[in-house]
Short mmCIF file of C-alpha atoms in Angstrom, two decimals:
data_model
loop_
_atom_site.label_atom_id
_atom_site.label_comp_id
_atom_site.label_asym_id
_atom_site.label_seq_id
_atom_site.Cartn_x
_atom_site.Cartn_y
_atom_site.Cartn_z
CA MET A 1 0.00 0.00 0.00
CA LEU A 2 1.36 3.44 -0.93
CA LYS A 3 -0.03 6.34 1.08
CA PHE A 4 0.89 9.99 0.48
CA LEU A 5 0.32 12.73 3.06
CA LYS A 6 1.09 16.27 1.96
CA SER A 7 0.87 19.79 3.32
CA GLY A 8 2.97 22.91 3.12
CA LEU A 9 5.31 21.49 5.73
CA LEU A 10 5.08 17.79 5.06
CA ALA A 11 5.44 15.55 2.06
CA THR A 12 6.19 11.90 2.71
CA ALA A 13 5.38 8.47 1.37
CA VAL A 14 4.88 5.38 3.50
CA LEU A 15 5.38 2.07 1.77
CA ALA A 16 4.41 -1.11 3.57
CA VAL A 17 5.36 -4.43 1.99
CA PRO A 18 4.35 -7.60 3.86
CA VAL A 19 7.60 -9.56 3.67
CA ALA A 20 8.48 -12.18 6.25
CA ALA A 21 11.07 -11.23 8.85
CA HIS A 22 11.96 -12.28 12.38
CA ALA A 23 9.83 -10.94 15.22
CA ALA A 24 10.78 -7.71 16.96
CA ASP A 25 12.10 -8.04 20.50
CA VAL A 26 10.71 -6.04 23.44
CA ALA A 27 13.81 -6.46 25.61
CA ASP A 28 16.06 -5.16 22.86
CA GLY A 29 13.59 -2.33 22.28
CA GLU A 30 13.89 -1.31 25.93
CA LYS A 31 17.65 -0.98 25.45
CA VAL A 32 17.18 1.12 22.31
CA PHE A 33 14.69 3.34 24.15
CA ARG A 34 17.51 4.49 26.43
CA LYS A 35 18.50 6.80 23.59
CA CYS A 36 15.03 8.34 23.77
CA ALA A 37 14.65 8.46 27.54
CA ALA A 38 16.54 11.73 27.90
CA CYS A 39 13.53 13.50 26.39
CA HIS A 40 10.60 11.05 26.47
CA SER A 41 9.06 8.97 29.24
CA VAL A 42 6.78 5.92 29.28
CA GLY A 43 5.05 3.86 31.94
CA GLU A 44 2.92 4.61 34.97
CA GLY A 45 2.92 8.29 35.81
CA ALA A 46 4.84 9.26 32.67
CA LYS A 47 4.81 13.00 31.97
CA SER A 48 5.91 15.14 29.07
CA ARG A 49 9.36 16.63 29.53
CA VAL A 50 11.60 17.94 26.74
CA GLY A 51 9.50 15.72 24.48
CA PRO A 52 5.93 14.43 24.96
CA HIS A 53 5.27 11.23 26.91
CA LEU A 54 4.76 8.17 24.72
CA ASN A 55 2.06 6.21 26.55
CA ASP A 56 -0.92 5.18 24.36
CA LEU A 57 0.91 6.45 21.31
CA PHE A 58 -0.68 4.29 18.62
CA GLY A 59 -3.61 5.92 16.86
CA ARG A 60 -2.82 9.30 18.40
CA GLN A 61 -2.85 12.31 16.08
CA ALA A 62 0.57 13.95 15.88
CA GLY A 63 1.00 17.08 17.98
CA THR A 64 -2.01 16.64 20.27
CA ILE A 65 -0.83 15.91 23.83
CA ASP A 66 -2.59 18.46 26.05
CA GLY A 67 -0.26 20.92 27.72
CA PHE A 68 2.80 20.12 25.62
CA LYS A 69 4.25 22.87 23.42
CA TYR A 70 4.83 21.28 20.01
CA SER A 71 6.62 22.87 17.09
CA ALA A 72 4.34 24.44 14.50
CA ALA A 73 5.54 21.81 12.03
CA MET A 74 4.39 18.91 14.24
CA VAL A 75 0.99 20.49 14.85
CA ALA A 76 0.60 21.01 11.10
CA ALA A 77 1.58 17.39 10.48
CA GLY A 78 -1.22 16.21 12.76
CA GLU A 79 -3.72 18.55 11.20
CA SER A 80 -2.78 17.25 7.74
CA GLY A 81 -3.62 13.68 8.75
CA ILE A 82 -0.60 12.15 10.45
CA SER A 83 -1.43 9.74 13.26
CA TRP A 84 1.10 7.45 14.88
CA ASP A 85 1.06 3.80 13.83
CA GLU A 86 3.78 1.30 12.92
CA GLN A 87 4.25 2.77 9.46
CA THR A 88 4.44 6.44 10.41
CA LEU A 89 6.59 5.71 13.47
CA THR A 90 8.97 3.75 11.26
CA GLN A 91 9.34 6.66 8.85
CA TYR A 92 9.77 9.14 11.70
CA LEU A 93 12.32 7.12 13.67
CA VAL A 94 14.46 6.57 10.59
CA LYS A 95 14.62 10.26 9.57
CA PRO A 96 12.67 12.56 11.95
CA ARG A 97 13.54 15.83 10.23
CA ASP A 98 12.79 14.44 6.78
CA PHE A 99 9.42 13.03 7.83
CA VAL A 100 8.28 16.26 9.50
CA LYS A 101 10.03 19.26 7.99
CA GLY A 102 10.75 21.76 10.75
CA SER A 103 10.49 19.25 13.60
CA ARG A 104 12.51 20.15 16.68
CA MET A 105 13.48 16.52 17.19
CA ALA A 106 17.25 16.80 17.81
CA PHE A 107 17.88 13.06 17.36
CA ALA A 108 19.12 12.27 13.84
CA GLY A 109 17.39 8.88 13.59
CA LEU A 110 18.02 5.18 14.20
CA ARG A 111 20.45 3.60 11.75
CA LYS A 112 19.53 -0.06 12.21
CA SER A 113 16.23 -1.49 11.00
CA ALA A 114 16.16 -3.94 13.91
CA ASP A 115 16.48 -1.08 16.40
CA VAL A 116 13.49 0.70 14.88
CA ALA A 117 11.34 -2.44 14.91
CA ASN A 118 12.37 -3.30 18.47
CA VAL A 119 11.69 0.13 19.96
CA ILE A 120 8.26 0.22 18.30
CA GLU A 121 7.51 -3.19 19.81
CA TYR A 122 8.61 -1.83 23.20
CA LEU A 123 6.32 1.19 22.86
CA LYS A 124 3.38 -1.13 22.18
CA THR A 125 3.67 -2.48 25.72
CA PHE A 126 2.66 0.99 26.99
CA ASP A 127 -0.41 1.19 24.76
CA GLU A 128 -3.69 -0.37 25.92
CA LYS A 129 -4.80 -1.10 22.36
CA MET A 130 -1.54 -2.66 21.19
CA ALA A 131 -0.16 -4.49 24.23
CA SER A 132 -1.99 -7.71 23.37
CA SER A 133 -0.32 -7.86 19.94
CA VAL A 134 3.21 -7.84 21.33
CA GLY A 135 5.02 -11.01 20.32
CA SER A 136 2.30 -12.06 17.87
CA ALA A 137 2.72 -12.99 14.20
CA GLU A 138 1.66 -9.45 13.33
CA ALA A 139 4.98 -8.17 14.69
CA GLU A 140 6.99 -10.36 12.33
CA THR A 141 6.46 -7.98 9.40
CA GLN A 142 7.75 -4.96 11.30
CA GLU A 143 11.44 -5.26 10.46
CA ALA A 144 10.65 -5.72 6.76
CA GLU A 145 8.65 -2.48 6.83
CA VAL A 146 11.57 -0.75 8.54
CA GLU A 147 14.02 -2.06 5.93
CA THR A 148 11.74 -0.74 3.18
CA ALA A 149 11.59 2.68 4.83
CA MET A 150 15.39 2.75 5.13
CA ALA A 151 16.06 1.56 1.59
CA ASP A 152 16.79 5.06 0.29
CA LYS A 153 18.79 6.19 3.30
CA PRO A 154 22.35 7.05 2.22
CA ALA A 155 25.24 5.40 4.00
CA LEU A 156 26.94 7.54 6.62
CA ALA A 157 30.47 7.34 7.90
CA ALA A 158 29.08 6.11 11.23
CA ASP A 159 27.48 3.12 9.42
CA MET A 160 30.90 1.80 8.47
CA PRO A 161 32.99 -0.53 10.67
CA LEU A 162 34.82 1.61 13.17
CA PRO A 163 38.59 1.49 13.61
CA GLU A 164 40.28 1.16 16.96
CA HIS A 165 39.99 4.46 18.82
CA ASP A 166 42.85 6.33 20.39
CA GLY A 167 42.95 7.32 24.03
CA ALA A 168 42.89 5.51 27.34
CA PHE A 169 39.27 4.39 27.17
CA LYS A 170 38.98 3.67 23.41
CA LEU A 171 35.41 4.96 23.34
CA GLY A 172 33.30 6.95 20.89
CA ARG A 173 33.07 7.50 17.16
CA ALA A 174 33.04 10.41 14.76
CA ALA A 175 29.73 12.29 14.81
CA THR A 176 27.64 12.08 11.64
CA GLU A 177 26.73 15.20 9.67
CA ASP A 178 23.13 14.99 10.93
CA GLU A 179 24.28 14.77 14.55
CA VAL A 180 26.57 17.76 14.16
CA ALA A 181 23.82 19.75 12.43
CA ALA A 182 21.44 19.12 15.33
CA TRP A 183 23.80 20.94 17.70
CA ASP A 184 25.34 23.49 15.32
CA MET A 185 22.92 26.27 16.20
CA ASP A 186 24.96 28.90 18.07
CA VAL A 187 24.44 32.59 17.32
CA ARG A 188 27.37 35.02 17.32
CA PRO A 189 27.30 38.73 18.25
CA ASP A 190 27.86 39.64 14.60
CA GLY A 191 24.66 37.79 13.64
CA VAL A 192 26.28 34.69 12.17
CA GLY A 193 24.03 31.72 12.94
CA LEU A 194 20.80 33.70 13.22
CA PRO A 195 17.85 31.92 11.60
CA VAL A 196 15.51 33.82 9.29
CA GLY A 197 12.50 35.05 11.25
CA SER A 198 10.91 37.82 13.28
CA GLY A 199 8.70 38.55 16.26
CA THR A 200 7.08 41.58 17.87
CA VAL A 201 7.06 42.83 21.45
CA ALA A 202 3.28 42.28 21.60
CA ASP A 203 3.58 38.65 20.49
CA GLY A 204 6.48 38.16 22.87
CA GLU A 205 4.43 39.30 25.86
CA VAL A 206 1.91 36.52 25.29
CA LEU A 207 4.62 33.90 24.79
CA TYR A 208 6.55 35.14 27.82
CA THR A 209 3.46 34.96 30.01
CA ASP A 210 2.76 31.38 28.91
CA ASN A 211 6.32 30.05 29.05
CA CYS A 212 8.55 32.24 31.22
CA ALA A 213 6.60 34.21 33.85
CA VAL A 214 6.13 31.24 36.19
CA CYS A 215 9.86 31.43 37.03
CA HIS A 216 10.95 34.91 35.96
CA GLY A 217 7.91 36.93 37.01
CA ASP A 218 5.43 38.87 34.90
CA PHE A 219 7.86 41.75 34.40
CA GLY A 220 11.21 39.95 34.66
CA GLU A 221 11.43 40.59 38.41
CA ALA A 222 11.83 36.84 39.15
CA VAL A 223 9.92 34.48 41.40
CA GLY A 224 11.76 33.29 44.50
CA ARG A 225 15.38 32.62 43.61
CA TRP A 226 14.94 32.24 39.86
CA PRO A 227 17.03 34.74 37.85
CA VAL A 228 15.95 38.36 37.50
CA LEU A 229 15.78 39.37 33.83
CA ALA A 230 14.95 43.08 33.93
CA GLY A 231 16.05 46.19 35.81
CA GLY A 232 19.26 46.54 37.79
CA GLN A 233 20.60 49.49 35.80
CA ASP A 234 23.41 51.35 37.60
CA THR A 235 23.76 48.63 40.26
CA LEU A 236 26.96 46.93 39.06
CA THR A 237 29.10 48.79 41.60
CA ASP A 238 26.75 47.94 44.48
CA ASP A 239 27.48 45.25 47.06
CA ARG A 240 24.65 43.22 45.55
CA PRO A 241 24.45 44.12 41.86
CA GLU A 242 21.46 42.99 39.81
CA LYS A 243 23.02 41.37 36.75
CA THR A 244 20.17 41.43 34.27
CA ILE A 245 19.88 41.59 30.50
CA GLY A 246 19.55 45.36 30.72
CA SER A 247 22.24 46.01 33.30
CA TYR A 248 24.98 43.46 32.67
CA TRP A 249 24.69 41.21 29.60
CA PRO A 250 26.97 42.25 26.72
CA TYR A 251 25.28 40.99 23.55
CA LEU A 252 21.73 40.38 22.36
CA SER A 253 22.93 37.21 20.61
CA THR A 254 23.53 35.69 24.06
CA VAL A 255 19.88 36.28 24.96
CA TYR A 256 18.55 34.80 21.72
CA ASP A 257 20.93 31.82 21.80
CA TYR A 258 20.14 30.92 25.41
CA VAL A 259 16.36 31.17 25.03
CA ARG A 260 16.51 29.19 21.79
CA ARG A 261 18.53 26.25 23.09
CA ALA A 262 17.63 26.07 26.79
CA MET A 263 14.18 27.57 27.43
CA PRO A 264 11.54 27.12 28.63
CA PHE A 265 12.98 25.13 31.52
CA GLY A 266 11.93 21.50 31.28
CA ASN A 267 10.71 21.90 27.69
CA ALA A 268 13.80 23.22 25.93
CA ARG A 269 13.75 23.79 22.16
CA SER A 270 9.97 23.73 22.01
CA LEU A 271 9.84 27.35 20.79
CA SER A 272 9.92 28.22 17.09
CA ASP A 273 12.55 30.65 15.79
CA ASP A 274 9.85 33.32 15.46
CA ASP A 275 8.79 32.65 19.07
CA VAL A 276 12.36 33.25 20.24
CA TYR A 277 12.56 36.51 18.28
CA ALA A 278 9.31 37.65 19.90
CA ILE A 279 10.38 36.73 23.45
CA THR A 280 13.75 38.42 22.91
CA ALA A 281 11.95 41.54 21.68
CA TYR A 282 9.76 41.52 24.81
CA LEU A 283 12.85 41.20 27.03
CA LEU A 284 14.28 44.27 25.30
CA TYR A 285 11.01 46.08 26.07
CA LEU A 286 11.10 45.02 29.76
CA ASN A 287 14.59 46.52 30.00
CA ASP A 288 13.59 49.81 28.27
CA ILE A 289 15.99 49.13 25.40
CA VAL A 290 13.05 49.42 23.00
CA GLU A 291 9.92 51.35 23.93
CA ASP A 292 7.47 50.59 21.12
CA GLU A 293 5.09 47.69 21.75
CA GLU A 294 4.88 47.19 17.99
CA PHE A 295 8.66 46.89 17.62
CA GLU A 296 9.56 43.84 15.55
CA LEU A 297 12.90 42.11 16.03
CA SER A 298 14.19 40.11 13.07
CA ASN A 299 17.36 38.68 11.61
CA GLU A 300 17.57 41.85 9.49
CA ASN A 301 17.69 44.41 12.33
CA PHE A 302 19.14 42.17 15.05
CA THR A 303 22.70 43.50 14.91
CA ASP A 304 21.42 47.10 15.15
CA ILE A 305 20.46 46.46 18.80
CA HIS A 306 23.20 47.00 21.39
CA LEU A 307 22.81 46.27 25.10
CA PRO A 308 23.77 49.05 27.56
CA ASN A 309 26.77 47.28 29.10
CA GLU A 310 28.37 46.05 25.87
CA GLU A 311 31.27 48.53 25.93
CA ASN A 312 32.37 47.37 29.39
CA PHE A 313 33.28 43.94 28.04
CA ILE A 314 36.74 43.61 26.51
CA PRO A 315 38.17 41.01 24.13
CA ASP A 316 40.00 38.07 25.66
CA ASP A 317 43.62 39.05 24.95
CA ARG A 318 45.37 36.48 27.13
CA GLU A 319 47.31 35.19 24.13
CA GLN A 320 49.15 38.53 24.14
CA GLU A 321 50.45 37.98 27.69
CA ALA A 322 54.13 37.21 27.97
CA HIS A 323 53.90 33.56 29.02
CA TYR A 324 51.53 32.87 26.10
CA ALA A 325 53.52 34.87 23.54
CA ASP A 326 56.84 33.18 24.34
CA LYS A 327 55.20 29.77 25.03
CA SER A 328 56.61 29.70 28.58
CA GLU A 329 54.90 28.02 31.53
CA PRO A 330 52.59 30.35 33.52
CA CYS A 331 53.27 30.92 37.17
CA MET A 332 51.04 28.73 39.34
CA THR A 333 52.36 29.22 42.91
CA ASP A 334 53.62 32.22 44.95
CA CYS A 335 53.13 34.52 41.95
CA LYS A 336 52.14 37.60 43.96
CA PRO A 337 54.84 39.08 46.22
CA ASP A 338 52.34 40.76 48.56
CA PRO A 339 49.71 38.99 50.68
CA VAL A 340 46.48 38.16 48.88
CA GLU A 341 43.59 40.40 49.93
CA ILE A 342 39.89 39.66 49.38
CA THR A 343 38.30 42.89 48.16
CA MET A 344 34.73 41.68 47.59
CA ARG A 345 32.57 38.57 47.63
CA ALA A 346 30.37 37.31 44.81
CA ARG A 347 26.69 36.70 45.29
CA VAL A 348 25.63 33.08 44.79
CA LEU A 349 22.69 32.83 42.41
CA ASP A 350 21.56 29.30 41.61
CA VAL A 351 20.00 29.37 38.17
CA THR A 352 17.70 26.42 38.82
CA PRO A 353 16.62 26.12 42.49
CA ASP A 354 16.59 22.50 43.63
CA SER A 355 13.58 22.61 45.94
CA GLU A 356 10.55 24.60 46.97
CA GLU A 357 12.42 25.64 50.11
CA GLU A 358 15.32 27.03 48.09
CA ASN A 359 12.96 28.59 45.58
CA THR A 360 11.45 30.83 48.23
CA GLY A 361 14.66 31.64 50.07
CA GLY A 362 16.71 34.78 49.94
CA ALA A 363 20.16 35.38 48.48
CA ILE A 364 23.08 33.50 50.00
CA ASP A 365 26.54 35.01 50.46
#
């Protein structure tokens, strides 16, 4: 059976050919699932984390778990007709970003057909409708379907036999191009790495309220001991300076990059590029760096924005120091002829409080 599903974001073909193959193995699937467990959970009490939970997955429309912030691409995939079954899961697990264009799935895909079949069999055990079919004759066609889906997948360097590795532990392998691409997303102060997109202050306020205010406060003032994001101007010489985006941070690229890769806490990388532009614009507004609620931040005007404290940061010129320039060993003991004097103490600010008690506590010296 050949089934095509198309939309503006999705165009994929699923080909299922009933060819005999050995049955998938639940125990092996559990081992494969360890690669998924960093983001997804299954079993009793499973909750969505970085990725949605995978209980009762089969027959579920893509992008529909209540309370989870999906990418726009995944929501569109579900609306265009994608529901999860053995065929669609096979296609997705082989090449996630090819199956759903614009998916935020960082994992590049499973390279072995047996791994795909086994992890699908494992997921069936957490689905009320499918658990009874585990180990049945129906499962014996799964690996053949996986092999069909992988037939056009080009060979990667990581698919080849690996040579002996150097080093004491002889571990690891060279990362594939897809794996490198999934992490190669940093943004530099000169704008290199910025994705195409835009977002307004007004849109950012809504997104901030939904995703950020629970920890950082409605106006960036922070809740408990979570970081303060706004205010603090002219406090850097105080005993307890407020190091916020508006008072301390040097570059807007740092704000965008951090929000894009690490926020919201517990659901990182769930925001679209436009969402990140909008939230960054709203953070500029909270810090009085822009004053127009209709201001739109984009990749085109991004480098025109300069944070107030930028000029107080200097380039790292340690390579110009004598012991670097002449390749000599730096001094490590008794380098200062006079006694060492403590002139000030830093404030400890835990970025992610570990408990409710810490979350409501005050600053600690």
